[in-house]
mmCIF file of C-alpha atoms and ligand atoms in Angstrom:
data_model
loop_
_atom_site.group_PDB
_atom_site.id
_atom_site.type_symbol
_atom_site.label_atom_id
_atom_site.label_comp_id
_atom_site.label_asym_id
_atom_site.label_seq_id
_atom_site.Cartn_x
_atom_site.Cartn_y
_atom_site.Cartn_z
ATOM 1 C CA MET A 23 -13.707 -20.697 32.835
ATOM 2 C CA ASP A 24 -14.411 -24.324 31.585
ATOM 3 C CA GLU A 25 -11.220 -25.810 30.489
ATOM 4 C CA LEU A 26 -10.332 -25.050 26.841
ATOM 5 C CA LEU A 27 -9.155 -28.123 25.354
ATOM 6 C CA ASN A 28 -8.950 -27.550 21.605
ATOM 7 C CA VAL A 29 -9.402 -24.776 18.927
ATOM 8 C CA PHE A 30 -13.103 -25.442 18.857
ATOM 9 C CA ASP A 31 -13.407 -24.671 22.542
ATOM 10 C CA TYR A 32 -11.490 -21.375 21.993
ATOM 11 C CA GLU A 33 -13.724 -20.503 18.969
ATOM 12 C CA ARG A 34 -16.813 -20.883 21.173
ATOM 13 C CA ARG A 35 -15.413 -18.894 24.015
ATOM 14 C CA ALA A 36 -14.248 -16.242 21.771
ATOM 15 C CA ALA A 37 -17.790 -16.017 20.197
ATOM 16 C CA GLU A 38 -19.111 -15.389 23.814
ATOM 17 C CA LEU A 39 -16.614 -12.651 24.445
ATOM 18 C CA LEU A 40 -16.460 -10.597 21.124
ATOM 19 C CA GLN A 41 -18.958 -7.843 19.944
ATOM 20 C CA PRO A 42 -21.248 -8.854 17.184
ATOM 21 C CA GLY A 43 -19.435 -6.566 14.590
ATOM 22 C CA PRO A 44 -15.956 -7.697 15.050
ATOM 23 C CA LEU A 45 -16.952 -11.466 15.524
ATOM 24 C CA ALA A 46 -18.819 -11.371 12.300
ATOM 25 C CA TYR A 47 -15.800 -9.827 10.477
ATOM 26 C CA PHE A 48 -13.374 -12.519 11.953
ATOM 27 C CA ALA A 49 -15.630 -15.510 11.494
ATOM 28 C CA ALA A 50 -17.156 -14.446 8.068
ATOM 29 C CA GLY A 51 -16.626 -16.192 4.609
ATOM 30 C CA ALA A 52 -17.805 -15.000 1.298
ATOM 31 C CA GLY A 53 -21.232 -15.820 -0.309
ATOM 32 C CA ASP A 54 -22.891 -18.933 1.268
ATOM 33 C CA GLU A 55 -19.767 -19.671 2.987
ATOM 34 C CA TRP A 56 -19.533 -23.069 1.322
ATOM 35 C CA THR A 57 -15.698 -22.768 0.903
ATOM 36 C CA LEU A 58 -15.361 -21.787 4.460
ATOM 37 C CA ARG A 59 -16.889 -25.009 5.474
ATOM 38 C CA GLU A 60 -15.277 -27.013 2.886
ATOM 39 C CA ASN A 61 -11.743 -25.802 3.982
ATOM 40 C CA VAL A 62 -12.459 -27.391 7.373
ATOM 41 C CA SER A 63 -14.513 -30.555 6.317
ATOM 42 C CA ALA A 64 -12.106 -31.493 3.276
ATOM 43 C CA TYR A 65 -9.536 -32.730 5.745
ATOM 44 C CA ARG A 66 -12.181 -35.333 6.932
ATOM 45 C CA ARG A 67 -11.980 -36.731 3.451
ATOM 46 C CA TRP A 68 -8.405 -37.755 3.980
ATOM 47 C CA THR A 69 -7.537 -40.588 6.273
ATOM 48 C CA LEU A 70 -4.143 -41.357 7.881
ATOM 49 C CA ARG A 71 -2.162 -44.401 7.230
ATOM 50 C CA PRO A 72 -0.036 -44.908 10.297
ATOM 51 C CA ARG A 73 3.260 -47.044 10.052
ATOM 52 C CA LEU A 74 3.909 -49.118 13.351
ATOM 53 C CA LEU A 75 6.867 -50.372 15.153
ATOM 54 C CA ARG A 76 9.280 -47.709 14.237
ATOM 55 C CA ASP A 77 10.623 -46.568 17.567
ATOM 56 C CA VAL A 78 9.015 -43.289 18.287
ATOM 57 C CA THR A 79 10.724 -42.642 21.584
ATOM 58 C CA ASN A 80 11.851 -39.028 20.490
ATOM 59 C CA VAL A 81 9.299 -37.085 18.518
ATOM 60 C CA THR A 82 9.949 -33.583 17.512
ATOM 61 C CA THR A 83 7.825 -31.215 15.809
ATOM 62 C CA ALA A 84 10.512 -28.846 14.611
ATOM 63 C CA ARG A 85 11.121 -27.880 11.027
ATOM 64 C CA THR A 86 13.066 -25.377 8.855
ATOM 65 C CA VAL A 87 10.883 -23.189 6.758
ATOM 66 C CA LEU A 88 12.623 -20.779 4.062
ATOM 67 C CA GLY A 89 15.698 -21.126 6.412
ATOM 68 C CA GLU A 90 14.028 -20.381 9.700
ATOM 69 C CA ASP A 91 14.094 -23.014 12.457
ATOM 70 C CA LEU A 92 10.710 -23.262 13.769
ATOM 71 C CA ALA A 93 9.303 -25.150 16.846
ATOM 72 C CA ALA A 94 6.596 -26.601 14.460
ATOM 73 C CA PRO A 95 5.553 -26.263 10.782
ATOM 74 C CA ILE A 96 2.762 -23.939 12.041
ATOM 75 C CA ILE A 97 3.071 -20.323 11.016
ATOM 76 C CA VAL A 98 0.724 -17.445 12.190
ATOM 77 C CA ALA A 99 -1.111 -16.184 9.124
ATOM 78 C CA PRO A 100 -1.735 -12.434 8.361
ATOM 79 C CA MET A 101 -4.908 -11.158 9.816
ATOM 80 C CA ALA A 102 -6.156 -7.532 9.824
ATOM 81 C CA TYR A 103 -7.396 -5.371 12.626
ATOM 82 C CA GLN A 104 -6.396 -7.550 15.484
ATOM 83 C CA ARG A 105 -6.808 -4.922 18.115
ATOM 84 C CA HIS A 106 -10.514 -5.477 17.585
ATOM 85 C CA ALA A 107 -9.945 -9.013 18.919
ATOM 86 C CA HIS A 108 -7.919 -7.873 22.045
ATOM 87 C CA PRO A 109 -6.551 -4.523 22.998
ATOM 88 C CA GLU A 110 -3.003 -5.600 22.642
ATOM 89 C CA GLY A 111 -3.647 -6.992 18.996
ATOM 90 C CA GLU A 112 -0.740 -7.708 16.896
ATOM 91 C CA VAL A 113 1.868 -6.683 19.576
ATOM 92 C CA ALA A 114 0.310 -9.793 21.645
ATOM 93 C CA MET A 115 0.386 -12.071 18.716
ATOM 94 C CA SER A 116 3.911 -11.248 17.942
ATOM 95 C CA ARG A 117 4.910 -12.140 21.487
ATOM 96 C CA ALA A 118 2.736 -15.383 21.295
ATOM 97 C CA ALA A 119 4.494 -16.374 18.130
ATOM 98 C CA GLY A 120 7.913 -15.498 19.414
ATOM 99 C CA SER A 121 7.698 -17.255 22.622
ATOM 100 C CA PHE A 122 6.165 -20.176 20.841
ATOM 101 C CA GLY A 123 9.005 -20.366 18.388
ATOM 102 C CA THR A 124 7.364 -19.632 15.023
ATOM 103 C CA ILE A 125 6.834 -16.875 12.529
ATOM 104 C CA MET A 126 4.100 -14.184 12.817
ATOM 105 C CA THR A 127 3.088 -12.695 9.461
ATOM 106 C CA LEU A 128 1.898 -9.206 9.956
ATOM 107 C CA SER A 129 -1.005 -7.929 7.756
ATOM 108 C CA THR A 130 -0.648 -4.578 5.922
ATOM 109 C CA MET A 131 -4.035 -3.882 7.528
ATOM 110 C CA ALA A 132 -2.657 -4.250 11.044
ATOM 111 C CA THR A 133 -3.578 -1.996 13.875
ATOM 112 C CA ALA A 134 0.164 -1.778 14.768
ATOM 113 C CA SER A 135 3.237 -0.589 12.988
ATOM 114 C CA PRO A 136 5.670 -2.994 11.752
ATOM 115 C CA ALA A 137 8.296 -1.487 14.065
ATOM 116 C CA GLU A 138 6.061 -1.943 17.261
ATOM 117 C CA VAL A 139 5.320 -5.604 16.369
ATOM 118 C CA ALA A 140 9.034 -6.353 15.885
ATOM 119 C CA ALA A 141 9.765 -4.743 19.110
ATOM 120 C CA ALA A 142 7.368 -7.268 20.912
ATOM 121 C CA ALA A 143 9.561 -10.130 19.870
ATOM 122 C CA PRO A 144 12.890 -8.749 18.662
ATOM 123 C CA ASP A 145 14.547 -12.147 18.228
ATOM 124 C CA ALA A 146 11.779 -13.950 16.549
ATOM 125 C CA PRO A 147 11.678 -14.335 12.802
ATOM 126 C CA ARG A 148 8.737 -12.361 11.243
ATOM 127 C CA TRP A 149 7.101 -11.908 7.831
ATOM 128 C CA PHE A 150 5.248 -9.061 6.320
ATOM 129 C CA GLN A 151 2.053 -9.510 4.157
ATOM 130 C CA LEU A 152 1.787 -7.002 1.399
ATOM 131 C CA TYR A 153 -1.381 -5.712 -0.384
ATOM 132 C CA VAL A 154 -0.304 -3.540 -3.276
ATOM 133 C CA PHE A 155 -1.925 -0.228 -3.117
ATOM 134 C CA ARG A 156 -3.006 1.780 -6.018
ATOM 135 C CA ASP A 157 -0.555 4.513 -5.054
ATOM 136 C CA GLU A 158 2.801 3.003 -5.761
ATOM 137 C CA GLY A 159 4.430 5.326 -3.422
ATOM 138 C CA ILE A 160 2.507 3.964 -0.412
ATOM 139 C CA THR A 161 3.433 0.412 -1.351
ATOM 140 C CA ARG A 162 6.889 1.361 -1.695
ATOM 141 C CA SER A 163 7.277 2.893 1.743
ATOM 142 C CA ILE A 164 5.207 0.031 3.387
ATOM 143 C CA VAL A 165 7.737 -2.425 1.916
ATOM 144 C CA GLU A 166 10.631 -0.146 3.095
ATOM 145 C CA GLY A 167 9.230 -0.094 6.613
ATOM 146 C CA ALA A 168 9.050 -3.813 6.899
ATOM 147 C CA VAL A 169 12.715 -4.067 5.545
ATOM 148 C CA GLU A 170 13.911 -1.595 8.089
ATOM 149 C CA SER A 171 12.061 -3.439 10.954
ATOM 150 C CA GLY A 172 13.701 -6.775 10.198
ATOM 151 C CA TYR A 173 11.013 -8.634 8.382
ATOM 152 C CA ARG A 174 12.494 -11.594 6.676
ATOM 153 C CA ALA A 175 10.137 -12.194 3.746
ATOM 154 C CA ILE A 176 7.416 -10.579 1.965
ATOM 155 C CA VAL A 177 3.981 -12.566 1.717
ATOM 156 C CA LEU A 178 2.295 -11.047 -1.336
ATOM 157 C CA THR A 179 -1.340 -11.685 -1.222
ATOM 158 C CA VAL A 180 -2.808 -11.826 -4.897
ATOM 159 C CA ASP A 181 -6.471 -13.093 -4.244
ATOM 160 C CA ALA A 182 -7.986 -9.730 -3.310
ATOM 161 C CA PRO A 183 -8.157 -7.413 -6.345
ATOM 162 C CA TYR A 184 -11.743 -6.832 -4.880
ATOM 163 C CA PHE A 185 -13.059 -7.574 -1.492
ATOM 164 C CA GLY A 186 -15.174 -10.658 -1.142
ATOM 165 C CA ARG A 187 -18.780 -10.083 -0.456
ATOM 166 C CA ARG A 188 -19.392 -11.259 3.198
ATOM 167 C CA GLU A 189 -23.006 -11.131 3.981
ATOM 168 C CA ARG A 190 -22.301 -11.433 7.888
ATOM 169 C CA ASP A 191 -20.549 -8.013 7.600
ATOM 170 C CA ILE A 192 -23.344 -6.465 5.620
ATOM 171 C CA ARG A 193 -25.877 -7.617 8.166
ATOM 172 C CA THR A 194 -23.962 -6.172 11.216
ATOM 173 C CA GLY A 195 -22.918 -3.171 9.367
ATOM 174 C CA TRP A 196 -19.700 -2.921 11.236
ATOM 175 C CA LEU A 197 -17.594 0.069 10.726
ATOM 176 C CA ILE A 198 -13.792 0.091 11.325
ATOM 177 C CA PRO A 199 -13.402 2.899 13.995
ATOM 178 C CA ASP A 200 -10.739 5.466 13.262
ATOM 179 C CA GLU A 201 -8.965 4.152 16.495
ATOM 180 C CA PRO A 202 -7.058 2.106 16.845
ATOM 181 C CA VAL A 203 -5.207 3.437 13.701
ATOM 182 C CA VAL A 204 -4.160 1.351 10.845
ATOM 183 C CA PRO A 205 -0.741 2.641 10.073
ATOM 184 C CA ALA A 206 -0.733 1.748 6.622
ATOM 185 C CA LEU A 207 -4.106 3.142 5.869
ATOM 186 C CA ALA A 208 -3.397 6.373 7.697
ATOM 187 C CA ALA A 209 -0.518 6.783 5.501
ATOM 188 C CA ALA A 210 -2.665 6.032 2.456
ATOM 189 C CA LEU A 211 -5.633 8.178 3.567
ATOM 190 C CA GLY A 212 -3.618 11.047 5.240
ATOM 191 C CA ALA A 213 -5.874 10.294 8.361
ATOM 192 C CA MET A 214 -8.235 7.579 9.408
ATOM 193 C CA SER A 215 -11.845 7.950 9.490
ATOM 194 C CA THR A 216 -14.609 5.471 10.564
ATOM 195 C CA THR A 217 -15.474 3.500 7.568
ATOM 196 C CA SER A 218 -16.079 -0.129 6.244
ATOM 197 C CA VAL A 219 -13.590 -2.766 5.381
ATOM 198 C CA THR A 220 -14.915 -2.480 1.899
ATOM 199 C CA GLU A 221 -13.815 1.271 1.526
ATOM 200 C CA HIS A 222 -10.416 0.270 2.830
ATOM 201 C CA PHE A 223 -10.054 -2.305 0.101
ATOM 202 C CA LYS A 224 -10.764 0.302 -2.573
ATOM 203 C CA LEU A 225 -7.206 1.546 -1.858
ATOM 204 C CA ILE A 226 -5.919 -1.721 -3.038
ATOM 205 C CA SER A 227 -4.964 -2.081 -6.624
ATOM 206 C CA PRO A 228 -7.085 -4.482 -8.777
ATOM 207 C CA ALA A 229 -4.574 -3.952 -11.666
ATOM 208 C CA LEU A 230 -1.808 -6.124 -10.094
ATOM 209 C CA SER A 231 -0.347 -8.488 -12.643
ATOM 210 C CA TRP A 232 2.549 -11.148 -12.776
ATOM 211 C CA ARG A 233 4.698 -8.142 -14.080
ATOM 212 C CA ASP A 234 4.335 -6.567 -10.654
ATOM 213 C CA VAL A 235 5.191 -9.938 -9.000
ATOM 214 C CA GLU A 236 8.332 -9.917 -10.709
ATOM 215 C CA ARG A 237 9.178 -6.212 -9.959
ATOM 216 C CA ILE A 238 8.318 -6.669 -6.254
ATOM 217 C CA ALA A 239 10.436 -9.884 -5.977
ATOM 218 C CA SER A 240 13.443 -8.323 -7.764
ATOM 219 C CA GLN A 241 13.113 -4.952 -5.635
ATOM 220 C CA ALA A 242 12.096 -6.298 -2.220
ATOM 221 C CA ARG A 243 15.519 -7.368 -1.166
ATOM 222 C CA LEU A 244 13.559 -10.166 0.614
ATOM 223 C CA PRO A 245 12.228 -13.368 -0.407
ATOM 224 C CA VAL A 246 8.672 -13.156 -1.746
ATOM 225 C CA LEU A 247 5.931 -15.708 -1.169
ATOM 226 C CA VAL A 248 2.973 -15.461 -3.293
ATOM 227 C CA LYS A 249 -0.232 -15.983 -1.127
ATOM 228 C CA GLY A 250 -3.577 -16.994 -2.678
ATOM 229 C CA ILE A 251 -2.614 -19.472 -5.332
ATOM 230 C CA HIS A 252 -5.382 -21.900 -6.239
ATOM 231 C CA THR A 253 -4.062 -23.637 -9.435
ATOM 232 C CA ALA A 254 -1.025 -25.590 -10.746
ATOM 233 C CA GLU A 255 -0.936 -23.070 -13.702
ATOM 234 C CA ASP A 256 -0.465 -20.226 -11.467
ATOM 235 C CA ALA A 257 1.936 -21.845 -9.089
ATOM 236 C CA VAL A 258 4.125 -22.312 -12.083
ATOM 237 C CA LEU A 259 3.755 -18.690 -13.100
ATOM 238 C CA ALA A 260 4.527 -17.674 -9.607
ATOM 239 C CA VAL A 261 7.936 -19.484 -9.554
ATOM 240 C CA GLU A 262 8.792 -18.146 -13.107
ATOM 241 C CA HIS A 263 8.026 -14.566 -11.851
ATOM 242 C CA GLY A 264 10.413 -15.029 -8.925
ATOM 243 C CA ALA A 265 8.424 -16.272 -6.005
ATOM 244 C CA ALA A 266 10.566 -17.869 -3.287
ATOM 245 C CA GLY A 267 7.487 -19.790 -2.018
ATOM 246 C CA ILE A 268 3.852 -20.289 -2.506
ATOM 247 C CA VAL A 269 0.956 -20.231 -0.079
ATOM 248 C CA VAL A 270 -1.998 -22.325 -1.286
ATOM 249 C CA SER A 271 -4.840 -20.285 0.159
ATOM 250 C CA ASN A 272 -8.351 -19.124 -0.592
ATOM 251 C CA HIS A 273 -8.119 -16.406 2.168
ATOM 252 C CA GLY A 274 -9.998 -18.536 4.548
ATOM 253 C CA GLY A 275 -13.057 -18.761 2.352
ATOM 254 C CA ARG A 276 -13.440 -14.974 2.570
ATOM 255 C CA GLN A 277 -12.879 -13.992 -1.151
ATOM 256 C CA LEU A 278 -14.404 -16.332 -3.812
ATOM 257 C CA ASP A 279 -16.967 -18.721 -2.652
ATOM 258 C CA GLY A 280 -17.124 -21.877 -4.614
ATOM 259 C CA VAL A 281 -13.250 -22.498 -4.875
ATOM 260 C CA ALA A 282 -12.095 -25.909 -3.715
ATOM 261 C CA ALA A 283 -10.775 -26.623 -0.263
ATOM 262 C CA THR A 284 -7.132 -25.665 -0.013
ATOM 263 C CA ILE A 285 -5.964 -29.046 1.118
ATOM 264 C CA ASP A 286 -7.640 -30.619 -2.081
ATOM 265 C CA THR A 287 -5.718 -27.934 -4.243
ATOM 266 C CA LEU A 288 -2.456 -28.543 -2.629
ATOM 267 C CA PRO A 289 -1.527 -31.741 -4.442
ATOM 268 C CA GLU A 290 -1.733 -30.112 -7.927
ATOM 269 C CA VAL A 291 0.417 -27.221 -6.808
ATOM 270 C CA VAL A 292 3.114 -29.514 -5.250
ATOM 271 C CA GLU A 293 3.225 -31.691 -8.306
ATOM 272 C CA ALA A 294 3.469 -28.521 -10.567
ATOM 273 C CA VAL A 295 6.336 -26.891 -8.813
ATOM 274 C CA GLY A 296 8.103 -29.991 -7.389
ATOM 275 C CA GLU A 297 10.996 -29.145 -5.077
ATOM 276 C CA ASP A 298 11.545 -25.763 -6.807
ATOM 277 C CA VAL A 299 10.198 -23.834 -3.931
ATOM 278 C CA ASP A 300 8.438 -24.311 -0.549
ATOM 279 C CA VAL A 301 4.684 -24.726 -0.773
ATOM 280 C CA LEU A 302 2.734 -23.838 2.297
ATOM 281 C CA VAL A 303 -1.150 -24.146 2.847
ATOM 282 C CA ASP A 304 -3.673 -22.354 4.988
ATOM 283 C CA GLY A 305 -7.385 -22.787 5.479
ATOM 284 C CA GLY A 306 -9.380 -24.897 7.866
ATOM 285 C CA ILE A 307 -6.462 -26.285 10.045
ATOM 286 C CA ARG A 308 -8.105 -27.134 13.379
ATOM 287 C CA ARG A 309 -6.339 -30.069 14.465
ATOM 288 C CA GLY A 310 -2.837 -31.499 14.737
ATOM 289 C CA VAL A 311 -3.967 -34.409 12.363
ATOM 290 C CA ASP A 312 -4.732 -31.761 9.774
ATOM 291 C CA VAL A 313 -1.225 -30.545 9.885
ATOM 292 C CA VAL A 314 -0.109 -34.265 9.312
ATOM 293 C CA VAL A 315 -2.479 -34.490 6.220
ATOM 294 C CA ALA A 316 -0.864 -31.260 4.889
ATOM 295 C CA LEU A 317 2.704 -32.225 5.365
ATOM 296 C CA ALA A 318 1.835 -35.881 3.679
ATOM 297 C CA LEU A 319 0.452 -33.873 0.690
ATOM 298 C CA GLY A 320 3.543 -31.926 0.294
ATOM 299 C CA ALA A 321 3.255 -28.739 2.390
ATOM 300 C CA ARG A 322 6.439 -27.606 3.900
ATOM 301 C CA ALA A 323 4.398 -25.890 6.573
ATOM 302 C CA VAL A 324 0.863 -24.599 7.218
ATOM 303 C CA LEU A 325 -0.584 -21.122 8.352
ATOM 304 C CA VAL A 326 -3.293 -20.918 10.815
ATOM 305 C CA GLY A 327 -5.621 -17.885 11.041
ATOM 306 C CA ARG A 328 -8.751 -17.880 12.919
ATOM 307 C CA PRO A 329 -7.574 -20.480 15.675
ATOM 308 C CA VAL A 330 -5.041 -18.138 16.928
ATOM 309 C CA LEU A 331 -7.246 -15.181 16.574
ATOM 310 C CA TRP A 332 -9.833 -16.943 18.978
ATOM 311 C CA GLY A 333 -6.957 -17.595 21.225
ATOM 312 C CA LEU A 334 -5.997 -13.969 21.203
ATOM 313 C CA ALA A 335 -9.566 -12.766 21.789
ATOM 314 C CA VAL A 336 -9.971 -15.049 24.758
ATOM 315 C CA ASP A 337 -6.559 -14.341 26.651
ATOM 316 C CA GLY A 338 -4.223 -12.109 24.718
ATOM 317 C CA ALA A 339 -0.800 -13.365 24.067
ATOM 318 C CA ASP A 340 -1.184 -16.298 26.295
ATOM 319 C CA GLY A 341 -4.330 -17.404 24.730
ATOM 320 C CA ALA A 342 -2.661 -17.278 21.148
ATOM 321 C CA GLU A 343 0.171 -19.092 22.399
ATOM 322 C CA ARG A 344 -1.722 -21.719 24.055
ATOM 323 C CA VAL A 345 -3.708 -22.418 20.861
ATOM 324 C CA LEU A 346 -0.440 -22.930 19.061
ATOM 325 C CA GLU A 347 0.846 -25.289 21.844
ATOM 326 C CA LEU A 348 -2.430 -27.181 21.584
ATOM 327 C CA LEU A 349 -1.901 -27.514 17.748
ATOM 328 C CA ARG A 350 1.702 -28.430 18.220
ATOM 329 C CA ASP A 351 1.051 -31.089 21.018
ATOM 330 C CA GLU A 352 -1.710 -32.653 18.729
ATOM 331 C CA LEU A 353 0.597 -32.624 15.907
ATOM 332 C CA ALA A 354 3.364 -34.321 18.115
ATOM 333 C CA LEU A 355 1.096 -37.063 19.301
ATOM 334 C CA ALA A 356 -0.299 -37.655 15.588
ATOM 335 C CA LEU A 357 3.439 -37.874 14.524
ATOM 336 C CA GLY A 358 4.232 -40.353 17.082
ATOM 337 C CA LEU A 359 1.151 -42.529 16.372
ATOM 338 C CA CYS A 360 1.776 -42.414 12.667
ATOM 339 C CA GLY A 361 5.288 -43.808 13.157
ATOM 340 C CA CYS A 362 7.049 -40.429 12.472
ATOM 341 C CA CYS A 363 9.703 -38.986 14.588
ATOM 342 C CA SER A 364 9.555 -35.568 12.801
ATOM 343 C CA PRO A 365 7.667 -33.832 10.217
ATOM 344 C CA ASP A 366 10.430 -34.754 7.625
ATOM 345 C CA ASP A 367 9.316 -38.375 8.034
ATOM 346 C CA VAL A 368 5.771 -37.799 6.878
ATOM 347 C CA THR A 369 5.350 -39.062 3.387
ATOM 348 C CA ARG A 370 2.549 -39.045 0.695
ATOM 349 C CA ALA A 371 1.998 -42.763 1.730
ATOM 350 C CA HIS A 372 0.849 -41.648 5.249
ATOM 351 C CA VAL A 373 -2.663 -40.604 3.748
ATOM 352 C CA ALA A 374 -5.185 -41.920 1.509
ATOM 353 C CA ARG A 375 -8.509 -40.600 0.144
ATOM 354 C CA ALA A 376 -11.501 -41.710 2.491
ATOM 355 C CA VAL A 377 -13.693 -44.045 0.832
HETATM 356 C C1 FMN B 27 -10.162 -11.881 10.372
HETATM 357 C C2 FMN B 27 -9.230 -12.251 9.141
HETATM 358 C C3 FMN B 27 -8.522 -11.209 8.575
HETATM 359 C C4 FMN B 27 -7.629 -11.507 7.533
HETATM 360 N N1 FMN B 27 -6.726 -10.680 6.934
HETATM 361 C C5 FMN B 27 -5.809 -10.933 6.070
HETATM 362 C C6 FMN B 27 -5.095 -9.925 5.460
HETATM 363 O O1 FMN B 27 -5.098 -8.678 6.035
HETATM 364 N N2 FMN B 27 -4.267 -10.311 4.553
HETATM 365 C C7 FMN B 27 -4.155 -11.589 4.067
HETATM 366 O O2 FMN B 27 -3.457 -11.992 3.181
HETATM 367 N N3 FMN B 27 -4.976 -12.554 4.451
HETATM 368 C C8 FMN B 27 -5.921 -12.312 5.495
HETATM 369 N N4 FMN B 27 -6.784 -13.347 5.903
HETATM 370 C C9 FMN B 27 -6.614 -14.596 5.437
HETATM 371 C C10 FMN B 27 -5.534 -15.399 6.473
HETATM 372 O O3 FMN B 27 -4.353 -14.899 6.175
HETATM 373 C C11 FMN B 27 -5.756 -16.844 6.057
HETATM 374 O O4 FMN B 27 -5.510 -17.128 4.663
HETATM 375 C C12 FMN B 27 -7.039 -17.517 6.563
HETATM 376 O O5 FMN B 27 -7.345 -17.139 7.654
HETATM 377 C C13 FMN B 27 -6.719 -19.068 6.689
HETATM 378 O O6 FMN B 27 -7.830 -19.741 7.077
HETATM 379 P P1 FMN B 27 -8.226 -20.167 8.645
HETATM 380 O O7 FMN B 27 -8.712 -18.950 9.272
HETATM 381 O O8 FMN B 27 -9.323 -21.292 8.350
HETATM 382 O O9 FMN B 27 -6.920 -20.754 9.253
HETATM 383 C C14 FMN B 27 -7.585 -12.845 7.024
HETATM 384 C C15 FMN B 27 -8.425 -13.833 7.734
HETATM 385 C C16 FMN B 27 -9.205 -13.551 8.734
HETATM 386 C C17 FMN B 27 -9.996 -14.744 9.338
#
């Protein structure tokens, strides 16, 4: 195997290994995939303003996020159906995140139960991503399962009242097989049957409103982060309705094509909510320098999606962990070269708009 030196190498290798159906599902964006590309390319419109002569002998990437001490401000984003990337799926991802020293966010649409994933890394902090089902009883029992298995926060995804139109999926016609089982769907449907992702999403409630956010935040017994925020206005509403954190996200360009790159949305959200809550961002992070830009623009941490999925596809838990390490090492180097000894030293003055 050629040496895999960066996230793009892992992406290429994963594309060689995966079957066309799952590959299209993992890689796809909505519509023309403009937002998908923008998420990545928008980082190139920010330049770094390093400060020099600051004694950077000791550089750490460690950071505390919502009370959790992490090896780096890099968290594993929730992603569905991971056993179609690698037979060990979410269990391997959980081991990777745990041994790296970060949080794994488990998707509602996982191909493993919250308990199995918790058992794979019992000491690691973990978050649970929630899709709200039309059937309230199902949603309640999913949240209870996550609480019982020691998940420490709920990441409530609010940008998917409908499933984005992803033409790559339509072209391959990939159907999610009934095995491996998606426990949440099996509970909602009685039993799994082979069907499309679009059909699965018909179980998710399009009626979700701010009242529900408030209800979930007050009943969950866990902090709730609202994921999928695109505007200052909604960020303020999220805080007013009980969010403990905000994830600026466009679902990796998979929902509404035409929305801005998340890194360009982050500043207005940070400005709107100030220091009230932690603001996280995901979408398009492929390099350690991207993490520096996100920190400079006010993110407490970033989530990464596809990069760790490519790592998982290439080499299971080891591959996913290696990708996290690559990003961490790139981040450490970028911090040192920017004159920062830790993520806490990064300020707004460390970036400028590219001219
Ligand atoms: C294959 C795949 C599946 C995803 N599944 C979910 C999901 O179940 N729930 C969710 O909130 N977000 C989901 N997302 C969105 C990610 O959590 C995250 O927002 C996005 O991947 C970040 O962009 P990046 O892939 O460029 O890092 C998914 C993304 C991908 C690529």
